[in-house]
């Protein structure tokens, strides 16, 4: 109490009040550490003091109070163990003392039964059901049965006068079973009442009357016609312990019935929820199929007038300008949809983008982070709960061009996730792919995202609706690369089926689909040039191919890598192309001279998984075994991060390189900045 009083004075009036007292009595003032210790000491000893007060009280001194108080004291001390710092040894010492003093009593059936029979506690004072069931209730039932038997014996010990007085009642009972018979009959030999079933069995075995031993047959028995008898309760059921037991049994039955009803209610709710979910899914499927049918009808109506153009638009094999001077043959399919209107639209967009790039010139945005500041970047946030832990790994990453706080990821768990960096929460989880998601793209101006998967489909998702609005089936094998055209209306995709495809995202139609028959090799990645008229693809045989979209021809090849190409990226200035492959190197190519002008050789066995330039083309980020950022032109490393515990699969710059983000096979999304 004294320690608690001191702490209360400090809390109410401040330390100065105690300091004045200490100075008055020339006593050393308590240090902050001692005050913290005393506070924790009071917290620990408070339940101990309360337990002692209860057990030493003159009112609550029943035997049934002991175990609930001890069990509650142990529970409170166990909870204090997690938060205590200085008094942990004291807590454990008190617990050991309680266990040593009362350990045997905690298993005593009589004490357990006493606690159960107190209305204040019943069976709520401990969560250990084995103590209640196997020790307490068994003990109570045994003693109730013993008391009931004693009551029966006492009931049977009456005087002869009482027996004579109530003898007429006994005559109504069966002389064999001593119970009220269901089918009574009278024996004319002894004039006694019997249960017909039992007396017939006795006659078959003995042939005599059970009362006097005289011969008796079944034909001699006389039936008695009575109303349906009401069986009286057994004498053992009329005692107070038996009545209590009966009430307890009825209570248990009611509780069991209530629990069964709750279970049935929960099952019914789950079935109803499942049925509603199936109904909603069916409505979505019907809506999607209706939309696909409408799109197919529109496509058919468009294709019918152009059916005569198929032969005219078929492009024969043409020589392509390659870095090695070789000529390749190509197969072009489904070119009917590549109309002159689409080609003109692509050309107009390229003209606008080229003009804007010339206006900007070589000037660097003032808001762009300088290289010396970029070198000071550190990890500022990490999020590991975006995708399922059962199939770990985030395989693809993209940032929304309009709002770089919006992050898009594709995971090995088949899900696409939209994450808000500012709010630090998931905006949408998009489910529909049947295999892992290897490529994701944000639309620059609409609330729409795109994803590709080895399940050979490309899906168009509505972020606000949280549903798939279009499925593009452009390939017959897994889709390996995805790139959105600058117009925002068309998608480029590459596949293991050796084809690249150009598709309309509004209708889901494949406008054209081309393969290089001479190469005969799977495509591993694809990326549009910033102008949108050419694009690059990587192959499994270490080649980088540059294609003319309007002509659908291979116009240049870049050999040099010694392993499958894993990633390609065009610089914003349109002059440089960065490529990475499974040969632990990054190569830089000059698209004006069609040659490799720089090779960045990485550590042995370094895996390159992602390449990306920032929006100004000043920095190049490499993701793989770790994260490295290079400054362009000098091509010197300015940053290196090794925080991921798995291979880095995606890396991206925020606006003006204000931050850097990355994903990896360790299932984490990380952000880096000052």
XYZ file of C-alpha atoms in Angstrom:
674
model
C 0.000 0.000 0.000
C 2.862 2.383 0.821
C 4.551 1.825 -2.548
C 1.247 2.289 -4.339
C 0.644 5.505 -2.389
C 4.061 6.896 -3.429
C 3.367 6.093 -7.081
C -0.068 7.700 -6.859
C 1.466 10.899 -5.420
C 3.979 10.971 -8.288
C 1.182 10.423 -10.812
C -1.181 13.051 -9.307
C 1.229 15.751 -8.062
C 4.426 15.030 -9.974
C 7.899 14.025 -8.873
C 8.479 17.379 -7.155
C 6.133 16.406 -4.310
C 8.208 13.301 -3.495
C 11.452 15.183 -4.087
C 10.455 17.759 -1.404
C 9.738 14.983 1.084
C 13.075 13.294 0.306
C 14.945 16.575 0.764
C 13.113 17.210 4.043
C 14.140 13.842 5.449
C 17.512 13.921 3.687
C 16.702 10.779 1.748
C 17.993 10.110 -1.762
C 15.358 10.784 -4.433
C 14.072 7.787 -6.430
C 15.644 7.476 -9.870
C 13.447 7.094 -13.015
C 14.496 3.427 -13.297
C 13.447 2.812 -9.673
C 10.081 4.484 -10.291
C 9.556 2.250 -13.348
C 10.479 -0.802 -11.252
C 8.089 0.142 -8.444
C 5.286 0.711 -10.985
C 5.856 -2.728 -12.464
C 6.155 -4.253 -8.965
C 2.745 -2.857 -7.974
C 1.224 -4.160 -11.195
C 2.608 -7.666 -10.520
C 1.700 -7.837 -6.824
C -1.803 -6.381 -7.221
C -3.462 -9.702 -8.260
C -1.501 -11.540 -5.525
C -2.796 -9.128 -2.858
C -6.357 -9.413 -4.145
C -6.159 -13.216 -4.098
C -4.926 -13.170 -0.467
C -7.707 -10.758 0.550
C -10.332 -13.047 -0.971
C -8.989 -16.228 0.640
C -8.546 -14.538 4.063
C -11.994 -12.955 3.992
C -14.507 -13.857 6.706
C -17.420 -13.982 4.271
C -16.169 -15.914 1.220
C -14.551 -18.788 3.065
C -16.260 -21.658 1.275
C -14.168 -24.539 0.029
C -15.343 -23.787 -3.534
C -13.550 -20.391 -3.603
C -10.042 -21.848 -3.394
C -9.440 -23.261 -6.888
C -11.116 -20.413 -8.869
C -8.961 -17.868 -7.020
C -5.750 -19.899 -7.620
C -6.510 -20.500 -11.318
C -7.360 -16.830 -11.925
C -4.179 -15.747 -10.139
C -2.107 -18.029 -12.389
C -3.847 -16.684 -15.503
C -3.255 -13.044 -14.515
C 0.433 -13.717 -13.756
C 0.849 -15.507 -17.111
C -0.552 -12.463 -18.935
C 1.812 -10.165 -17.049
C 4.811 -12.265 -18.161
C 4.568 -10.970 -21.737
C 4.661 -7.275 -20.763
C 6.982 -7.404 -17.730
C 10.619 -6.421 -18.087
C 12.077 -5.984 -14.596
C 9.799 -8.185 -12.457
C 9.873 -11.311 -14.607
C 11.863 -13.270 -11.956
C 9.343 -12.169 -9.299
C 6.427 -13.403 -11.424
C 8.062 -16.770 -11.994
C 8.930 -17.084 -8.298
C 5.312 -16.408 -7.305
C 4.080 -18.897 -9.911
C 6.502 -21.561 -8.649
C 5.371 -20.895 -5.073
C 1.697 -21.192 -6.001
C 2.356 -24.410 -7.913
C 4.391 -25.876 -5.045
C 1.786 -24.981 -2.403
C -1.425 -25.689 -4.297
C -0.337 -28.027 -7.122
C -1.816 -31.093 -5.425
C -5.062 -29.321 -4.543
C -5.596 -28.337 -8.178
C -6.196 -32.011 -9.002
C -8.355 -32.741 -5.896
C -11.814 -33.872 -7.162
C -13.520 -32.689 -3.965
C -12.176 -29.123 -4.341
C -13.035 -29.120 -8.056
C -16.573 -30.311 -7.292
C -16.926 -27.640 -4.597
C -15.989 -24.931 -7.111
C -18.403 -26.299 -9.735
C -21.328 -26.401 -7.270
C -20.897 -22.724 -6.335
C -23.408 -20.734 -8.474
C -20.869 -17.893 -8.815
C -18.361 -20.068 -10.662
C -19.940 -23.290 -12.038
C -17.570 -24.333 -14.852
C -16.364 -20.866 -15.951
C -13.322 -20.579 -13.660
C -11.004 -22.626 -15.917
C -10.673 -23.360 -19.644
C -9.254 -26.826 -18.974
C -12.284 -28.993 -19.731
C -10.541 -32.170 -18.567
C -10.525 -30.828 -14.990
C -14.257 -30.050 -15.114
C -15.331 -33.248 -16.889
C -13.018 -36.018 -15.674
C -12.521 -34.850 -12.113
C -15.286 -32.515 -10.935
C -18.449 -33.702 -12.647
C -17.574 -37.377 -12.238
C -17.048 -36.804 -8.506
C -20.388 -34.945 -8.228
C -22.303 -37.680 -10.090
C -20.788 -40.447 -7.962
C -21.777 -38.726 -4.723
C -25.253 -37.921 -6.028
C -25.783 -41.612 -6.854
C -24.523 -42.664 -3.404
C -26.869 -40.196 -1.719
C -29.780 -41.431 -3.830
C -29.102 -45.049 -2.799
C -28.978 -43.976 0.827
C -32.345 -42.257 0.396
C -33.828 -45.467 -1.030
C -32.562 -47.466 1.944
C -34.079 -44.940 4.347
C -37.394 -44.994 2.494
C -37.502 -48.786 2.839
C -37.015 -48.685 6.646
C -40.592 -48.026 7.780
C -42.476 -49.416 10.720
C -44.861 -52.307 10.340
C -47.822 -49.985 11.027
C -46.886 -47.902 8.013
C -46.563 -51.012 5.867
C -49.982 -52.187 6.926
C -51.503 -48.737 6.336
C -50.083 -48.476 2.768
C -50.432 -52.149 1.878
C -53.364 -51.384 -0.453
C -51.003 -49.370 -2.633
C -48.641 -52.302 -2.984
C -51.389 -54.510 -4.293
C -51.451 -52.472 -7.473
C -47.830 -53.364 -8.253
C -46.614 -56.433 -10.046
C -45.467 -59.021 -7.539
C -42.676 -60.102 -9.886
C -41.225 -56.727 -10.975
C -42.595 -54.580 -8.109
C -43.594 -51.999 -10.751
C -46.943 -50.829 -12.081
C -47.767 -53.395 -14.804
C -48.579 -52.376 -18.366
C -50.724 -55.513 -18.998
C -51.939 -56.614 -15.549
C -53.491 -60.003 -14.854
C -54.649 -61.875 -11.699
C -53.673 -65.353 -10.595
C -56.751 -67.201 -9.149
C -54.396 -69.384 -7.131
C -52.799 -66.592 -5.054
C -55.083 -63.633 -5.937
C -52.007 -61.529 -6.776
C -51.513 -59.082 -9.670
C -48.719 -59.802 -12.176
C -47.292 -58.349 -15.377
C -48.642 -60.823 -17.975
C -45.368 -60.976 -19.931
C -43.356 -61.814 -16.826
C -45.798 -64.319 -15.255
C -46.145 -66.202 -18.563
C -42.390 -66.550 -18.750
C -42.315 -67.770 -15.124
C -45.073 -70.317 -15.773
C -43.242 -71.684 -18.842
C -40.099 -72.217 -16.786
C -41.672 -73.437 -13.471
C -45.403 -74.177 -14.028
C -46.327 -72.810 -10.578
C -47.529 -69.629 -8.922
C -44.509 -67.587 -7.757
C -46.235 -66.618 -4.506
C -47.318 -70.005 -3.031
C -45.778 -72.581 -5.361
C -49.132 -74.132 -6.365
C -49.605 -75.338 -9.993
C -50.662 -72.590 -12.400
C -51.226 -72.438 -16.199
C -51.536 -69.539 -18.643
C -55.210 -70.321 -19.284
C -56.027 -69.663 -15.623
C -54.740 -66.070 -15.712
C -57.454 -63.392 -15.675
C -56.781 -60.075 -17.507
C -57.584 -56.812 -15.745
C -58.913 -53.923 -17.845
C -57.446 -50.622 -16.620
C -56.715 -47.209 -18.146
C -53.131 -46.516 -19.277
C -51.157 -46.359 -16.041
C -48.934 -43.420 -15.181
C -45.645 -44.736 -13.964
C -44.579 -43.089 -10.713
C -41.020 -41.917 -10.331
C -38.620 -44.272 -8.698
C -37.989 -43.571 -4.988
C -34.414 -42.647 -5.837
C -35.682 -39.785 -8.052
C -37.636 -38.065 -5.272
C -34.645 -36.930 -3.226
C -33.139 -33.447 -3.527
C -29.827 -34.733 -4.986
C -31.757 -36.776 -7.559
C -33.918 -33.779 -8.480
C -30.775 -31.653 -8.867
C -29.236 -34.330 -11.067
C -32.409 -34.489 -13.154
C -32.424 -30.720 -13.578
C -28.736 -30.776 -14.504
C -29.381 -33.478 -17.097
C -32.244 -31.480 -18.555
C -30.049 -28.351 -18.643
C -27.281 -30.295 -20.407
C -29.801 -31.629 -22.926
C -31.151 -28.125 -23.596
C -27.628 -26.729 -24.049
C -26.686 -29.611 -26.351
C -29.828 -29.040 -28.390
C -29.076 -25.310 -28.555
C -25.514 -26.030 -29.695
C -26.821 -28.418 -32.370
C -29.261 -25.772 -33.585
C -26.458 -23.209 -33.767
C -24.349 -25.598 -35.810
C -27.245 -26.231 -38.170
C -27.825 -22.473 -38.460
C -24.147 -21.879 -39.285
C -24.199 -24.658 -41.889
C -27.351 -23.205 -43.429
C -25.752 -19.744 -43.564
C -22.661 -21.157 -45.279
C -24.808 -23.019 -47.809
C -26.832 -19.852 -48.457
C -23.651 -17.792 -48.878
C -22.236 -20.376 -51.273
C -25.468 -20.405 -53.262
C -25.480 -16.593 -53.483
C -21.833 -16.623 -54.582
C -22.613 -19.188 -57.279
C -25.564 -17.083 -58.426
C -23.378 -13.963 -58.596
C -20.661 -15.872 -60.476
C -23.248 -17.218 -62.908
C -24.563 -13.688 -63.535
C -21.010 -12.473 -64.200
C -20.348 -15.360 -66.607
C -23.607 -14.661 -68.444
C -22.751 -10.958 -68.714
C -19.239 -11.742 -69.993
C -20.533 -14.276 -72.530
C -23.149 -11.806 -73.715
C -20.433 -9.197 -74.183
C -18.184 -11.659 -76.039
C -21.057 -12.683 -78.325
C -21.745 -9.015 -79.111
C -18.050 -8.407 -79.823
C -17.878 -11.513 -82.021
C -20.888 -10.346 -84.037
C -19.310 -6.925 -84.502
C -16.028 -8.529 -85.577
C -17.848 -10.791 -88.030
C -19.679 -7.816 -89.481
C -16.348 -6.002 -89.884
C -14.562 -8.967 -91.474
C -17.216 -9.838 -94.063
C -16.709 -6.708 -96.246
C -12.930 -7.185 -96.092
C -12.888 -10.878 -96.981
C -11.613 -10.032 -100.451
C -8.564 -8.256 -99.037
C -6.932 -11.339 -97.553
C -4.946 -12.199 -100.647
C -4.037 -8.592 -101.374
C -2.694 -8.008 -97.854
C -0.673 -11.210 -97.605
C 2.950 -10.147 -97.414
C 5.515 -12.425 -98.924
C 8.844 -13.133 -97.245
C 11.064 -10.072 -97.429
C 14.780 -9.650 -96.644
C 15.296 -8.015 -93.263
C 18.198 -5.796 -92.309
C 20.102 -7.556 -89.542
C 23.259 -6.844 -87.632
C 24.751 -9.830 -89.438
C 23.248 -9.067 -92.850
C 21.117 -12.244 -93.036
C 17.611 -12.571 -94.491
C 14.771 -14.345 -92.613
C 11.394 -15.666 -93.752
C 8.256 -14.993 -91.708
C 4.708 -16.276 -91.475
C 2.019 -13.594 -91.116
C -1.477 -14.634 -90.021
C -4.794 -12.909 -89.253
C -3.841 -9.653 -90.990
C -7.337 -8.779 -92.033
C -7.905 -6.660 -88.920
C -4.779 -4.475 -89.501
C -6.674 -1.841 -91.459
C -5.352 1.382 -92.956
C -7.234 3.332 -90.290
C -5.317 1.541 -87.560
C -1.988 2.044 -89.331
C -2.745 5.754 -89.788
C -3.665 6.008 -86.106
C -0.308 4.464 -85.147
C 1.544 6.819 -87.509
C -0.207 9.920 -86.136
C 0.626 8.968 -82.555
C 4.273 8.352 -83.453
C 4.478 11.772 -85.113
C 3.105 13.486 -81.996
C 5.503 11.622 -79.688
C 8.522 12.343 -81.894
C 7.638 16.048 -81.982
C 7.304 16.200 -78.211
C 10.662 14.438 -77.764
C 12.397 16.939 -80.072
C 10.886 19.840 -78.090
C 12.265 18.438 -74.856
C 15.656 17.928 -76.457
C 18.384 16.777 -74.097
C 17.201 18.798 -71.107
C 16.695 16.906 -67.870
C 13.585 17.731 -65.771
C 14.372 19.952 -62.796
C 12.382 17.683 -60.497
C 14.548 14.655 -61.357
C 16.501 13.312 -58.386
C 20.239 13.908 -58.764
C 22.609 10.945 -58.829
C 24.284 11.938 -55.541
C 20.873 11.980 -53.837
C 19.870 8.739 -55.525
C 22.932 7.092 -54.024
C 21.538 7.872 -50.547
C 18.320 5.916 -51.091
C 17.454 3.358 -48.403
C 14.596 0.929 -47.894
C 11.660 2.836 -46.358
C 8.836 0.290 -46.554
C 8.185 -3.379 -47.231
C 4.902 -5.242 -47.688
C 4.753 -9.040 -47.653
C 1.018 -9.722 -47.483
C -0.085 -8.885 -51.024
C -0.006 -12.452 -52.340
C -0.598 -15.914 -50.901
C 2.118 -17.422 -48.724
C 1.226 -20.963 -49.832
C 2.579 -20.278 -53.359
C 5.172 -17.580 -52.632
C 6.559 -15.192 -55.195
C 5.669 -11.934 -56.990
C 6.606 -12.358 -60.657
C 5.771 -8.995 -62.258
C 5.476 -5.299 -61.374
C 4.206 -2.051 -62.889
C 3.388 1.486 -61.686
C 0.440 3.567 -62.840
C 1.831 6.322 -65.138
C -0.882 8.756 -64.003
C -0.409 8.063 -60.266
C 2.797 6.273 -59.285
C 1.314 5.639 -55.822
C -0.704 2.861 -57.492
C 1.313 -0.363 -57.776
C 0.330 -3.413 -59.835
C 1.748 -6.886 -59.106
C 1.253 -10.369 -60.516
C 1.978 -13.399 -58.363
C 2.689 -17.099 -58.463
C -0.671 -17.507 -56.633
C -2.480 -16.688 -59.963
C -3.705 -13.332 -58.613
C -3.264 -9.734 -59.796
C -3.112 -7.164 -56.969
C -3.511 -3.358 -57.109
C -1.803 -1.725 -54.102
C -1.950 1.902 -52.922
C 1.505 3.004 -51.720
C 0.205 6.133 -50.018
C -2.648 4.440 -48.125
C -0.597 1.246 -47.644
C -3.535 -0.981 -48.478
C -4.735 -3.316 -51.227
C -7.170 -1.630 -53.623
C -8.212 -4.763 -55.527
C -7.343 -8.451 -55.821
C -8.180 -9.753 -59.309
C -8.656 -13.503 -59.708
C -9.213 -15.433 -62.925
C -5.948 -16.831 -64.278
C -5.440 -20.567 -63.919
C -1.652 -20.301 -63.743
C 0.882 -17.824 -62.361
C 0.827 -14.213 -63.609
C 4.099 -13.308 -65.371
C 3.322 -9.880 -66.874
C 1.192 -6.917 -65.722
C 0.592 -3.418 -67.163
C -1.319 -0.349 -65.934
C -3.345 1.635 -68.481
C -2.033 5.243 -68.448
C -5.424 6.998 -68.427
C -8.128 4.468 -67.537
C -8.866 2.412 -64.426
C -7.883 -0.707 -66.352
C -4.990 -3.156 -65.977
C -3.690 -5.988 -68.135
C -2.134 -9.324 -67.192
C -0.627 -12.302 -68.995
C -0.012 -15.855 -67.866
C 1.349 -19.227 -68.998
C -2.333 -20.269 -69.189
C -2.070 -18.711 -72.727
C -4.520 -15.874 -71.981
C -4.290 -12.104 -71.676
C -6.880 -10.578 -69.347
C -8.201 -7.016 -69.224
C -9.400 -6.046 -65.725
C -11.515 -3.219 -64.371
C -9.928 -1.965 -61.141
C -13.056 -0.165 -59.943
C -15.316 -3.133 -60.711
C -12.777 -5.702 -59.567
C -13.645 -8.023 -62.448
C -12.313 -9.263 -65.772
C -13.872 -7.344 -68.663
C -12.035 -8.985 -71.556
C -10.088 -12.178 -72.243
C -7.756 -12.082 -75.255
C -6.786 -15.520 -76.544
C -4.006 -14.605 -78.956
C -1.709 -17.575 -78.351
C -1.701 -21.343 -78.119
C 1.059 -21.492 -75.488
C 2.146 -19.505 -72.454
C 2.322 -15.714 -72.869
C 5.844 -14.495 -72.007
C 5.740 -10.753 -72.680
C 3.257 -7.886 -72.683
C 3.532 -4.229 -73.790
C 0.912 -1.492 -74.198
C 1.032 0.782 -77.255
C 1.309 4.532 -76.638
C -2.238 5.023 -77.963
C -3.540 2.945 -75.058
C -5.741 0.940 -77.464
C -3.506 -1.958 -78.492
C -1.470 -4.676 -76.798
C 1.679 -6.393 -77.984
C 2.265 -9.920 -76.678
C 4.889 -12.615 -77.148
C 4.549 -16.313 -76.526
C 6.246 -19.660 -76.316
C 4.301 -20.589 -79.479
C 6.949 -18.490 -81.388
C 4.400 -15.799 -82.368
C 4.002 -12.166 -81.443
C 0.484 -10.751 -81.575
C -1.013 -7.266 -81.885
C -4.496 -7.073 -80.309
C -7.285 -4.539 -79.843
C -8.059 -4.197 -76.111
C -11.569 -2.838 -76.741
C -12.858 -5.785 -78.774
C -10.386 -8.438 -77.697
C -9.631 -9.186 -81.369
C -6.182 -10.228 -82.544
C -5.360 -7.792 -85.352
C -2.220 -9.552 -86.515
C -0.046 -12.456 -85.487
C 3.451 -13.068 -86.856
C 6.255 -15.602 -86.391
C 9.783 -15.929 -87.751
C 9.778 -19.366 -89.374
C 13.526 -19.275 -90.025
C 14.288 -18.850 -86.319
C 11.779 -21.421 -85.074
C 12.321 -20.383 -81.477
C 10.094 -19.366 -78.561
C 9.800 -15.653 -77.752
C 10.697 -14.739 -74.152
C 9.792 -11.017 -73.915
C 8.453 -8.057 -75.904
C 8.562 -4.253 -75.585
C 7.301 -1.320 -77.673
C 9.669 1.458 -78.717
C 8.522 4.812 -77.198
C 7.229 5.931 -80.640
C 5.177 2.756 -81.073
C 6.072 2.000 -84.710
C 8.784 -0.543 -83.913
C 9.227 -2.985 -81.060
C 11.694 -5.551 -79.831
C 11.370 -9.216 -78.882
C 13.758 -11.537 -77.084
C 14.128 -15.204 -77.962
C 15.124 -18.374 -76.191
C 18.167 -18.701 -78.492
C 19.715 -15.396 -77.224
C 18.577 -13.205 -80.153
C 17.030 -9.715 -79.952
C 14.775 -8.951 -82.919
C 13.514 -5.504 -83.942
C 10.194 -5.446 -85.847
C 8.376 -2.878 -87.990
C 4.764 -2.917 -86.765
C 3.204 -1.388 -89.879
C 4.941 -3.807 -92.241
C 5.011 -6.688 -89.714
C 8.579 -7.479 -90.741
C 11.795 -8.190 -88.871
C 14.020 -5.185 -89.667
C 17.063 -5.844 -87.433
C 18.624 -8.570 -85.297
C 21.045 -8.111 -82.400
C 23.107 -11.248 -81.659
C 25.608 -11.267 -78.803
C 24.044 -12.848 -75.747
C 24.867 -16.452 -74.912
C 21.679 -17.365 -73.063
C 17.904 -16.891 -73.379
C 16.948 -13.206 -73.312
C 15.018 -12.410 -70.092
C 14.247 -8.681 -70.395
C 14.473 -5.735 -72.808
C 13.866 -2.002 -72.270
C 13.888 1.015 -74.587
C 15.191 4.358 -73.320
C 12.782 7.287 -73.427
C 15.038 9.109 -75.904
C 14.392 6.331 -78.401
C 18.099 5.758 -79.147
C 19.114 3.100 -76.637
C 17.963 -0.462 -76.043
C 18.974 -2.397 -72.916
C 18.815 -6.195 -72.926
C 19.473 -8.827 -70.270
C 19.903 -12.572 -70.622
C 20.870 -15.677 -68.701
C 24.563 -14.989 -69.314
C 24.985 -12.600 -66.340
C 25.300 -9.530 -68.542
C 23.398 -6.416 -69.632
C 24.020 -5.113 -73.163
C 23.306 -1.594 -74.452
C 22.495 -1.167 -78.146
C 22.483 1.965 -80.327
C 19.405 1.797 -82.554
C 20.865 4.399 -84.938
C 24.040 2.414 -85.622
C 22.514 -1.028 -84.977
C 25.391 -2.141 -82.794
C 26.299 -2.967 -79.215
C 28.221 -0.060 -77.663
C 28.364 -1.166 -73.999
C 28.270 -4.474 -72.113
C 27.861 -4.488 -68.335
C 29.300 -7.759 -67.074
C 27.713 -8.738 -63.757
C 28.769 -11.212 -61.093
C 29.099 -14.853 -62.064
C 25.701 -16.639 -62.035
C 23.913 -13.260 -61.693
C 20.282 -13.589 -62.814
C 18.848 -10.654 -64.772
C 15.045 -10.612 -64.486
C 14.003 -6.979 -65.017
C 15.353 -3.896 -66.829
C 13.774 -0.446 -66.741
C 14.770 3.129 -67.632
C 13.309 6.034 -65.650
C 10.914 8.385 -67.487
C 13.713 10.782 -68.454
C 16.112 8.070 -69.659
C 18.751 9.192 -67.127
C 18.904 6.030 -65.003
C 18.764 2.300 -65.759
C 17.659 -0.147 -63.040
C 18.583 -3.833 -63.133
C 16.660 -6.362 -61.034
C 17.695 -9.950 -60.476
C 20.022 -11.419 -57.903
C 19.982 -7.928 -56.375
C 19.005 -4.388 -57.470
C 21.487 -2.111 -59.241
C 20.966 1.372 -60.659
C 23.278 2.819 -63.322
C 23.536 6.382 -64.584
C 23.272 6.465 -68.359
C 26.092 7.610 -70.650
C 28.689 7.011 -67.902
C 27.070 3.620 -67.183
C 28.482 3.685 -63.662
C 26.717 2.062 -60.726
C 25.201 4.568 -58.274
C 23.037 2.291 -56.148
C 22.862 -1.317 -54.976
C 20.229 -2.995 -52.795
C 20.348 -6.536 -51.399
C 17.305 -6.405 -49.083
C 15.332 -9.084 -50.946
C 15.871 -12.648 -49.716
C 14.806 -14.073 -53.080
C 15.419 -13.223 -56.718
C 14.155 -9.746 -57.693
C 11.547 -10.135 -60.452
C 10.454 -6.543 -60.987
C 11.824 -3.024 -60.501
C 10.304 0.393 -61.338
C 10.992 4.117 -60.878
C 8.516 6.557 -59.351
C 7.852 9.914 -61.014
C 11.142 11.796 -61.511
C 12.866 8.894 -59.716
C 11.486 10.187 -56.396
C 11.389 6.575 -55.228
C 12.273 3.086 -56.418
C 10.110 -0.018 -55.943
C 10.812 -3.716 -56.389
C 9.224 -7.150 -56.060
C 10.768 -10.555 -55.572
C 10.300 -14.258 -55.044
C 10.362 -13.599 -51.285
C 6.711 -12.379 -51.727
C 7.599 -8.824 -50.720
C 7.014 -5.403 -52.296
C 9.693 -2.908 -51.222
C 10.060 0.866 -51.587
C 13.315 2.847 -51.493
C 13.827 6.594 -51.152
C 15.592 9.210 -49.041
